[in-house]
Short mmCIF file of C-alpha atoms and ligand atoms in Angstrom, two decimals:
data_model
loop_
_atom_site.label_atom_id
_atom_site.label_comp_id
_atom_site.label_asym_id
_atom_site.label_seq_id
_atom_site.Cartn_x
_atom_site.Cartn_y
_atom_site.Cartn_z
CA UNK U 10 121.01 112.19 82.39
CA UNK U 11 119.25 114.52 84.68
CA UNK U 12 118.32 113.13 88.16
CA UNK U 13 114.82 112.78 88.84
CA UNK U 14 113.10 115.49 90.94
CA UNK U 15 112.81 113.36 94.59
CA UNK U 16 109.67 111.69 94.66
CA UNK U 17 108.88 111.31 90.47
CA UNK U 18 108.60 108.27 89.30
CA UNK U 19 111.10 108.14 86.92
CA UNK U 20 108.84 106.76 84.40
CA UNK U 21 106.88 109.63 84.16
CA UNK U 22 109.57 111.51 82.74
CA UNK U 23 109.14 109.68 79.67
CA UNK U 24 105.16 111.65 79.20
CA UNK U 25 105.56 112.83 75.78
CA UNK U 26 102.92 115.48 74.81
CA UNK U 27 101.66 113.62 72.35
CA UNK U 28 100.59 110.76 74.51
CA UNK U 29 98.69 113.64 76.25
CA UNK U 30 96.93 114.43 73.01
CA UNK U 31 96.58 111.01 72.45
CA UNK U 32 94.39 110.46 76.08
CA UNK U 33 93.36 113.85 76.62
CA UNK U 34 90.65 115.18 73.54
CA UNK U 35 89.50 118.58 73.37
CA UNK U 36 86.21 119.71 72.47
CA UNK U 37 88.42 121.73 69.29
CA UNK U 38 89.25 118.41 68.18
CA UNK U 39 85.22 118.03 66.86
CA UNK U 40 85.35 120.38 64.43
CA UNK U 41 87.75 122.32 61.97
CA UNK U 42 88.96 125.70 61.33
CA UNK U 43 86.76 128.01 59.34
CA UNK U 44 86.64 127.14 55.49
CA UNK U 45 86.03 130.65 54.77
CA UNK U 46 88.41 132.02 56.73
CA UNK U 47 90.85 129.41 55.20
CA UNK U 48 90.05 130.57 51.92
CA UNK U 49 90.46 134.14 52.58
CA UNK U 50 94.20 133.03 53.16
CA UNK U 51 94.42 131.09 50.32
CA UNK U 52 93.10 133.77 48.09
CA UNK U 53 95.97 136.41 49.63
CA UNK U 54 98.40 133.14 48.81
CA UNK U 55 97.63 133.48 45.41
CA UNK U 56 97.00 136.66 44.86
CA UNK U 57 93.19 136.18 43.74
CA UNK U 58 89.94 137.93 43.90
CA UNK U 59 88.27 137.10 46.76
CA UNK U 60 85.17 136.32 46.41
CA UNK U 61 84.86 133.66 49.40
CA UNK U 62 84.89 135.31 53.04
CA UNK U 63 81.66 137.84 52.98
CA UNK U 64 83.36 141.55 53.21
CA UNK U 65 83.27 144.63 51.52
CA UNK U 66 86.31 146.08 49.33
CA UNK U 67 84.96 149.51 49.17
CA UNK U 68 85.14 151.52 52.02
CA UNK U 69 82.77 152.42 55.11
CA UNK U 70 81.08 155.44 55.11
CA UNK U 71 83.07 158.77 55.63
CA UNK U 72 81.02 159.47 59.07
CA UNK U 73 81.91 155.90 60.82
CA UNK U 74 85.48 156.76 60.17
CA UNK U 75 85.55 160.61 61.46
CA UNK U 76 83.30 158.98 64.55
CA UNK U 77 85.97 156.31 65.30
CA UNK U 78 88.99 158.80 64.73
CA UNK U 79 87.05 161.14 67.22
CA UNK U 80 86.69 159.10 69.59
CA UNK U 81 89.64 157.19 69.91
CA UNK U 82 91.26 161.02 70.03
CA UNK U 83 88.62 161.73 72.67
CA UNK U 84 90.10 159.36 75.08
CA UNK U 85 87.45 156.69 74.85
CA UNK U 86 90.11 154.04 74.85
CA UNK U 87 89.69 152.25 77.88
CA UNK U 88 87.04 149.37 78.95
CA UNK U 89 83.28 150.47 77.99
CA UNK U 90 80.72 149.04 80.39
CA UNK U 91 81.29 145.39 79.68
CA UNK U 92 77.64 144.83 78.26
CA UNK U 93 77.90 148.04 75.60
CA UNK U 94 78.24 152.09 76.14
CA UNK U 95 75.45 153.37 77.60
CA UNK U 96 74.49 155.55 74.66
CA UNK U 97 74.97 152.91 71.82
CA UNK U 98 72.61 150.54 73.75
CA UNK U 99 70.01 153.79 73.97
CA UNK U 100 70.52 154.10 70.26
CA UNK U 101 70.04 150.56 69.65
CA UNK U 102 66.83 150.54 71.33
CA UNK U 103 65.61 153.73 69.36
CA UNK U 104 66.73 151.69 66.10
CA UNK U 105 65.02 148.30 66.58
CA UNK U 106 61.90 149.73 67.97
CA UNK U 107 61.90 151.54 64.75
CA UNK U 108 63.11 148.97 62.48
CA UNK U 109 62.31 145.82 63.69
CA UNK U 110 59.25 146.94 65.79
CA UNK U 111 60.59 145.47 69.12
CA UNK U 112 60.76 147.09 72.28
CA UNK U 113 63.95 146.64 74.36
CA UNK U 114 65.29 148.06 77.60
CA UNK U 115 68.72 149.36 77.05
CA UNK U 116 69.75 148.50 80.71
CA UNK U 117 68.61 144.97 81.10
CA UNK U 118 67.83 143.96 77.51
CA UNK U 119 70.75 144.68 75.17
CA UNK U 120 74.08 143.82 75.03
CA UNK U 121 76.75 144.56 72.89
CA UNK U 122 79.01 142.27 71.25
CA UNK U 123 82.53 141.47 69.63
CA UNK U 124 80.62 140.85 66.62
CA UNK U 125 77.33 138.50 65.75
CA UNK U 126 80.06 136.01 66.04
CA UNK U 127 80.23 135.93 69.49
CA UNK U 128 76.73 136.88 69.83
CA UNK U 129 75.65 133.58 68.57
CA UNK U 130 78.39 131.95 70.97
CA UNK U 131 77.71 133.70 74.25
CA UNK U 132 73.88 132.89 73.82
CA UNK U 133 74.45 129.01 72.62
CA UNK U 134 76.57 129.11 75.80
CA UNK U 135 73.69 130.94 77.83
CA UNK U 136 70.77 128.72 77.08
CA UNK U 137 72.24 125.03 76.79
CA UNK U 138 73.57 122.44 78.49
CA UNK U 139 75.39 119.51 76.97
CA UNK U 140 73.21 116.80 75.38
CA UNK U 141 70.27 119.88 74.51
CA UNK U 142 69.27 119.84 70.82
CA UNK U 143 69.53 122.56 69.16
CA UNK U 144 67.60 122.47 65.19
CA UNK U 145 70.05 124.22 62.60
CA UNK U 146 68.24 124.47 58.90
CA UNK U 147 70.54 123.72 56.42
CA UNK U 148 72.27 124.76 54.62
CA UNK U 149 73.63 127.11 57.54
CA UNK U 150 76.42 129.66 57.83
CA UNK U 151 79.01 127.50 58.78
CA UNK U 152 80.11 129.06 62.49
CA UNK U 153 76.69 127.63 63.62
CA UNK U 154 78.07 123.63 63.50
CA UNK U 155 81.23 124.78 65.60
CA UNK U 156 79.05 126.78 67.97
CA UNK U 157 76.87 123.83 68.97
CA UNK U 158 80.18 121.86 69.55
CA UNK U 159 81.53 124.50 71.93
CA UNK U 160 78.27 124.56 73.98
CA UNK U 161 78.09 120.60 74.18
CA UNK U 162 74.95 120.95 72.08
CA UNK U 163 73.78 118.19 69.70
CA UNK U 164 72.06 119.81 66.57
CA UNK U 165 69.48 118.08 64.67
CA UNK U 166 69.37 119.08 61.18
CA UNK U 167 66.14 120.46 59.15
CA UNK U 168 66.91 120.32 55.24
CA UNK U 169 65.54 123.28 53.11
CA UNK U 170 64.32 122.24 50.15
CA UNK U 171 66.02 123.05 46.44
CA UNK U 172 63.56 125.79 46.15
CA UNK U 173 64.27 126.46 50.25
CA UNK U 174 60.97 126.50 51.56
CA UNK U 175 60.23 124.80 54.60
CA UNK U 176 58.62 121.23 55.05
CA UNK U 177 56.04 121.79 57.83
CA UNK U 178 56.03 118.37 59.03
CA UNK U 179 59.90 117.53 58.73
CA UNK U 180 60.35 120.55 61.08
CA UNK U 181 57.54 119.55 63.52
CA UNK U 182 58.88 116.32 63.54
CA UNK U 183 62.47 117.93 64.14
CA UNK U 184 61.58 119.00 67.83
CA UNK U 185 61.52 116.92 70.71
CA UNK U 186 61.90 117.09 75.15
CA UNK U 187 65.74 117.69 74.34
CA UNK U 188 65.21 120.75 72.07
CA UNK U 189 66.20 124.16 73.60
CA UNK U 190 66.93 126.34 70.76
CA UNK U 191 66.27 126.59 67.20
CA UNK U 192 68.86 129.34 65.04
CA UNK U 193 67.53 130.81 62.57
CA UNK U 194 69.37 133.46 59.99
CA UNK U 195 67.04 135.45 57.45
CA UNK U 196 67.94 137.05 55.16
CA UNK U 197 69.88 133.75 55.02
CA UNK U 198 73.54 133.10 54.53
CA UNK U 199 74.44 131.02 52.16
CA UNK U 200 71.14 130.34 50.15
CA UNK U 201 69.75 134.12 50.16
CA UNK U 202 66.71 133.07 51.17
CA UNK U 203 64.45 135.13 53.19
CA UNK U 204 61.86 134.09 55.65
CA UNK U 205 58.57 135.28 55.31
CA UNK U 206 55.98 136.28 58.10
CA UNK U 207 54.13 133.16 57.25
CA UNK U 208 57.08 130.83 57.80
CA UNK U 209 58.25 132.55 60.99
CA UNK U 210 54.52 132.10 62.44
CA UNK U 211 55.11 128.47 62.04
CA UNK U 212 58.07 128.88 63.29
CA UNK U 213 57.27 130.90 66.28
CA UNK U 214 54.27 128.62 66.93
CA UNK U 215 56.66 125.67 67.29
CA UNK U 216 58.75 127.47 69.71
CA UNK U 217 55.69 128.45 72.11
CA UNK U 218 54.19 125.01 71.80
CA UNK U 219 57.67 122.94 72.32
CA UNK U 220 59.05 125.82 75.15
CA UNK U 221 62.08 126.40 72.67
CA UNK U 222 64.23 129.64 72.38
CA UNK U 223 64.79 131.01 68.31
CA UNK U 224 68.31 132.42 68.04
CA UNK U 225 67.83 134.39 65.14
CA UNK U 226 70.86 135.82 63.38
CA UNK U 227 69.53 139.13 61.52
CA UNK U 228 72.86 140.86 60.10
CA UNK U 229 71.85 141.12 56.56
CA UNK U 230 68.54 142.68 58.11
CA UNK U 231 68.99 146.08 55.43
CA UNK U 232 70.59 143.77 52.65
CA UNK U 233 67.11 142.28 50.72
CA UNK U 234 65.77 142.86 47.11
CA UNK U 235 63.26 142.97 44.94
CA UNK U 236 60.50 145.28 47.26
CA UNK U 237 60.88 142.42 50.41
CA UNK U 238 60.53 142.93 53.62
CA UNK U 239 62.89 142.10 56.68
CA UNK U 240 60.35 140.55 59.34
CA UNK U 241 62.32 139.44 63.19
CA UNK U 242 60.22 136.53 64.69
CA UNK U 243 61.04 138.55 68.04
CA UNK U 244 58.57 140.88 66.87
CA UNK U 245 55.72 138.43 66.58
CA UNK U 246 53.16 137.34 69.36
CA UNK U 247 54.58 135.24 72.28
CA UNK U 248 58.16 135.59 70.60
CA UNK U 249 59.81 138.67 72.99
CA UNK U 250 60.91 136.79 75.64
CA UNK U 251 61.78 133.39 74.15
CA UNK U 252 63.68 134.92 71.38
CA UNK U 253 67.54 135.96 71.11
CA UNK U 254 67.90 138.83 68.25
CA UNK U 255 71.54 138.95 66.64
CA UNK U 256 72.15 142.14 65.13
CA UNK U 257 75.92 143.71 63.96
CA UNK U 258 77.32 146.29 62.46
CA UNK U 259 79.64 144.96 59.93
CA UNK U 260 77.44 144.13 57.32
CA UNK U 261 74.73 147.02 57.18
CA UNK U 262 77.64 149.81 57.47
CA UNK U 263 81.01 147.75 56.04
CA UNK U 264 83.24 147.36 58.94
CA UNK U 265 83.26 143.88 59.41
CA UNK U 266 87.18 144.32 61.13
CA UNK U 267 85.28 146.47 63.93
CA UNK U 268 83.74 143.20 65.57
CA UNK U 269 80.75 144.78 67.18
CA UNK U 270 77.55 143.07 67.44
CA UNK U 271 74.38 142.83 69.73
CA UNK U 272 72.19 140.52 71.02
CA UNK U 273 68.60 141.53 71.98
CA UNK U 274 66.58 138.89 74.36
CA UNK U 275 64.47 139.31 77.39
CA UNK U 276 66.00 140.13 80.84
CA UNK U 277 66.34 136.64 81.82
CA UNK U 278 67.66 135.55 79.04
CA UNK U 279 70.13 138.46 78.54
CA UNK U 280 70.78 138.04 82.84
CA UNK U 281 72.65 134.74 81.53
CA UNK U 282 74.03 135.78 78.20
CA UNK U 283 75.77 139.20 80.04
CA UNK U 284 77.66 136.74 82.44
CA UNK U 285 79.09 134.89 80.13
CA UNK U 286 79.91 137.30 77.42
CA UNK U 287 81.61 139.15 80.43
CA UNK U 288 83.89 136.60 80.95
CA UNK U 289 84.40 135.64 77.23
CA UNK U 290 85.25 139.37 75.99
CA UNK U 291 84.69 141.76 78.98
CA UNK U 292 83.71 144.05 75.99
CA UNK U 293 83.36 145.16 72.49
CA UNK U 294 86.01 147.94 71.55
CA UNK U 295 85.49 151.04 73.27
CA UNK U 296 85.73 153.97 70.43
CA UNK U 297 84.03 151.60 67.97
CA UNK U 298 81.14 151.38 70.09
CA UNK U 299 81.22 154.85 70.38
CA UNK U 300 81.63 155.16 66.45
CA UNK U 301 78.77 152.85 65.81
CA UNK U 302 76.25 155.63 67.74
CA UNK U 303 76.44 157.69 64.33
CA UNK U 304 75.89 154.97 62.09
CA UNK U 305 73.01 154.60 63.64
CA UNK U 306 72.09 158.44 63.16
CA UNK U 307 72.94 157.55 59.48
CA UNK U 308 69.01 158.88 57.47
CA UNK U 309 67.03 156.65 56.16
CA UNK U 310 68.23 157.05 52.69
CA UNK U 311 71.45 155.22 53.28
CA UNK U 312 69.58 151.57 53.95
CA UNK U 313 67.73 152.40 50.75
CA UNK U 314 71.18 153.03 49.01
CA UNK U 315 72.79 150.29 50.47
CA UNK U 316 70.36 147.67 49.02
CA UNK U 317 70.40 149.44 45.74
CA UNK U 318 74.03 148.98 45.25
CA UNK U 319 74.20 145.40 46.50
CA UNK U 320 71.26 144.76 43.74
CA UNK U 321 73.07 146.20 41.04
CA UNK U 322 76.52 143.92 42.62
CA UNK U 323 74.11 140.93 42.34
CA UNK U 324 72.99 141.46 39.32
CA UNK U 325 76.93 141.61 37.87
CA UNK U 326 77.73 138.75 39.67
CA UNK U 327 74.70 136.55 38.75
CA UNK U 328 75.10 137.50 34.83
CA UNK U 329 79.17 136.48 35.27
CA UNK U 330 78.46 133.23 36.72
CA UNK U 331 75.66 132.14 34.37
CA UNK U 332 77.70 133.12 31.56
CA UNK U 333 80.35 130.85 32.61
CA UNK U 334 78.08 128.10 32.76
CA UNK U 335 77.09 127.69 36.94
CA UNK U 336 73.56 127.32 37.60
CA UNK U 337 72.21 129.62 40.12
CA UNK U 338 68.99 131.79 41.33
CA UNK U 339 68.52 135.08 42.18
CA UNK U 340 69.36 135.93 45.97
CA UNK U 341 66.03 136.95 47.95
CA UNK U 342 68.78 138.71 50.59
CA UNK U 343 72.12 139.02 51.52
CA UNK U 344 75.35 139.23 49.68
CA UNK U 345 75.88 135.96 48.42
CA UNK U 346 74.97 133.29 45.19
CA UNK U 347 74.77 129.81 46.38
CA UNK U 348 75.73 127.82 42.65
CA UNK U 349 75.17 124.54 41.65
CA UNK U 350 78.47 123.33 39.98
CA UNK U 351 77.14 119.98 39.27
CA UNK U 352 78.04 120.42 35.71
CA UNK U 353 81.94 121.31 35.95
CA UNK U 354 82.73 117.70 37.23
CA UNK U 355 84.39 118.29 39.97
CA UNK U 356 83.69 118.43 43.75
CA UNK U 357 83.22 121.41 45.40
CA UNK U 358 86.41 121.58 47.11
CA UNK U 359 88.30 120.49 44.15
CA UNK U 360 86.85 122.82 42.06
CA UNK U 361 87.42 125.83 44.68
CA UNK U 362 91.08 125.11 44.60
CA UNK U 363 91.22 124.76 41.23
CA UNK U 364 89.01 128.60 40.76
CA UNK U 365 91.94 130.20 43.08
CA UNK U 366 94.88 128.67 41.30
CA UNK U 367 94.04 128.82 38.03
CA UNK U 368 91.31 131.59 37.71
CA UNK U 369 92.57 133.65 40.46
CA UNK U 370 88.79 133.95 41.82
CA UNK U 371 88.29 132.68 45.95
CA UNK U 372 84.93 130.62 46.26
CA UNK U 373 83.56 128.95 49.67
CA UNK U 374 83.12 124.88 48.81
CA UNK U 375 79.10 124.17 49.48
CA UNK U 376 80.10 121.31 52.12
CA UNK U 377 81.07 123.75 54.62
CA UNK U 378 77.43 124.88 55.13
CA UNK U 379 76.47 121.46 55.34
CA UNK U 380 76.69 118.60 58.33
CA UNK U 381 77.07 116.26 55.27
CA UNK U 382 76.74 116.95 51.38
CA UNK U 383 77.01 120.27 49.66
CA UNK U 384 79.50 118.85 47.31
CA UNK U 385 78.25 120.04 44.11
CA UNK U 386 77.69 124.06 45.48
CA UNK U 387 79.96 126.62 45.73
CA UNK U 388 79.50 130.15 47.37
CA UNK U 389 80.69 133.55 46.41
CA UNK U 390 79.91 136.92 47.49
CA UNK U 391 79.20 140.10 45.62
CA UNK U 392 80.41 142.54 48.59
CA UNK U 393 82.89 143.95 46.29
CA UNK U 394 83.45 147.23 44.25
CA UNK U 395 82.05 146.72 40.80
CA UNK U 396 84.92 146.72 39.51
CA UNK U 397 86.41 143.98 41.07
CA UNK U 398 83.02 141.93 40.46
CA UNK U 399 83.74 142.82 36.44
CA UNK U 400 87.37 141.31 36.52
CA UNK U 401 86.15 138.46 38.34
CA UNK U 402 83.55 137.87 36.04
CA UNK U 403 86.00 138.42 33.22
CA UNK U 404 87.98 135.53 34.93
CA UNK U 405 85.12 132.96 35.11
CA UNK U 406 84.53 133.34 31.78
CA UNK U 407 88.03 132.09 30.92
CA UNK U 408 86.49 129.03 32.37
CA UNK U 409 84.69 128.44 29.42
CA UNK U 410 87.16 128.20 26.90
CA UNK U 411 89.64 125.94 29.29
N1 LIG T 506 79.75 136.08 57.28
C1 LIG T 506 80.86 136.15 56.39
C2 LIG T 506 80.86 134.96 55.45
O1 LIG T 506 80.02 134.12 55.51
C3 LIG T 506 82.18 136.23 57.09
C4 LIG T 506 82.17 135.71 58.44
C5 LIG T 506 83.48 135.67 59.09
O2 LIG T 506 84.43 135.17 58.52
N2 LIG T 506 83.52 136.17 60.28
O3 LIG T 506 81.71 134.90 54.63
#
């Protein structure tokens, strides 16, 4: 046996490391890895259609690629300013003044992210302090339950109802001395819904009246159907300086893989939020940012195309999955339908497993938007080349005659 180092106790060369898992928790031990992203790998495993994590198939358009070949060739391959290029935060400002009809100053107002994903994160981390509240309507998108666990915040749950409107007085009743922030996400992942001016009034009225922030995660701000409108409760009275806007690039111009994102708040706010996404990141990637300056030169014409094609992808999926016997509405927004699979006797994460081994199709159980229930939903998106949406159709009906 090995002699002691002089002065050890010699029992202490018996610390195992799990006895220091055993005494010493970590905050990763409150939640688990992403469903979503755990069923991307299972659908690779089994060589399915993957309808689970929310991506495209198809590719991004031919401009965002000769932008990001051009300027990786044009040397912009080390650090941009750690808070976004100059020029994509100027562009960014031109857009959502446009757009969303807010007014932000590139220098002290915008920052750029790695992704909505860290967005979200660096602002949780910005704003609270362990023990806040923080209200989360659920069904969310499931990063949001993780996120509050990371900043120490303790999220009080408002339940849409089946038809996802809003219960006025469950939501007033929601907000207390300990509340902080409230994250919103219209159009909404996974339930489609999106928030109406009305219903972001109330909402903004809260905030004022209770001194609460709205993190409001916008991404699928170009993906809604049916004539709606995309409304930011930054943009309403009393909301510009108590709101954080979360904005990306992956969905509206499919390059979810790039990981750049923004988040849009008032200078104090965004003071707070640069410091810390400094030392999370120190930066988005450098030619991507520079890549994302033409999508946002991109005419108007391709926002209208884009939510013309995912109507027509919605419309395949939807017909599939009633055909094969789920029970589901309509999307108001975004890229997913949120099923009821109450019928198919099985739970939602049985029933996922049983899609991807047998059916070859990847679906997101419903209890991974969900603090507790969502057993009898399952998710899948219709970001996908119509012909993939056709085979996977063509694969839930095989359901039917199991
Ligand atoms: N937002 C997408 C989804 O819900 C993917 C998110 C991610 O995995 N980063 O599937």
């Amino acid at each position: 046996m090995k002699p002691a180092t002089p002065g050890t106790p010699s029992s202490s060369r018996n610390n195992t490391m799990a006895q220091f898992f055993s005494t010493h928790p970590s905050r990763a031990d409150n939640f688990s890895e992403s469903v979503i992203r755990e069923m991307t790998r299972l659908s690779l495993k089994h060589n399915a259609i993957n309808l689970a994590q929310g991506f495209p198939d198809f590719p991004c358009p031919a401009e965002l690629k000769a932008a990001a070949c051009e300027a990786v060739n044009e040397d912009y391959n080390q650090y941009a300013i750690t808070w976004g290029a100059q020029d994509l935060r100027e562009a960014l400002a031109a857009r959502v003044k446009q757009f969303n009809g807010m007014t932000f100053d590139p220098q002290a107002e915008i920052t750029v992210t790695c992704g909505s994903t860290e967005a979200m994160m660096a602002s949780m981390l910005a704003i609270i302090q362990p023990g806040d509240e923080v209200i989360v309507p659920e069904p969310f998108y499931e990063n949001y339950g993780p996120d509050a666990q990371i900043s120490g915040a303790v999220p009080r749950y408002v339940h849409l109802a089946d038809d996802f409107s809003i219960d006025e007085e469950a939501w007033k009743s929601a907000f207390n001395k300990k509340t902080r922030a409230i994250i919103l996400n219209t159009p909404n992942n996974p339930t489609g819904k999106v928030f109406s001016k009305k219903e972001l009034a109330f909402i903004a009225d809260l905030c004022i009246d209770n001194n609460v922030i709205a993190i409001t995660d916008e991404i699928y701000e170009h993906i809604l159907y049916d004539g709606r409108k995309h409304v930011s409760i930054g943009a309403l009275d009393g909301m510009h300086d108590r709101t954080i806007t979360i904005g990306s690039f992956s969905k509206t111009y499919s390059v979810t893989g790039w990981r750049v994102g923004y988040a849009l708040a008032g200078k104090e706010i965004t003071a707070r939020l640069r410091k810390i996404h400094d030392f999370l990141t120190v930066g988005a990637p450098a030619p991507l940012q520079h890549a994302c300056v033409a999508a946002l030169h991109l005419p108007e014409s391709y926002y209208r195309e884009l939510a013309r094609e995912y109507d027509r992808k919605r419309h395949i999926l939807f017909d599939g999955l009633k055909n094969a016997g789920f029970s589901c509405e309509l999307p108001e927004g975004a890229y997913y339908i949120f099923t009821d699979i109450a019928g198919f006797g099985m739970s939602d994460t049985e029933f996922a497993r049983y899609l991807v081994e047998k059916a070859g199709i990847a679906a997101v159980p419903g209890s991974s938007f969900y603090h507790e229930g969502g057993e009898t939903k399952l998710r899948f998106t219709f970001s996908k080349k119509d012909e993939t949406l056709v085979e996977a159709c063509r694969r839930l009906e095989t359901l039917n005659s199991r």
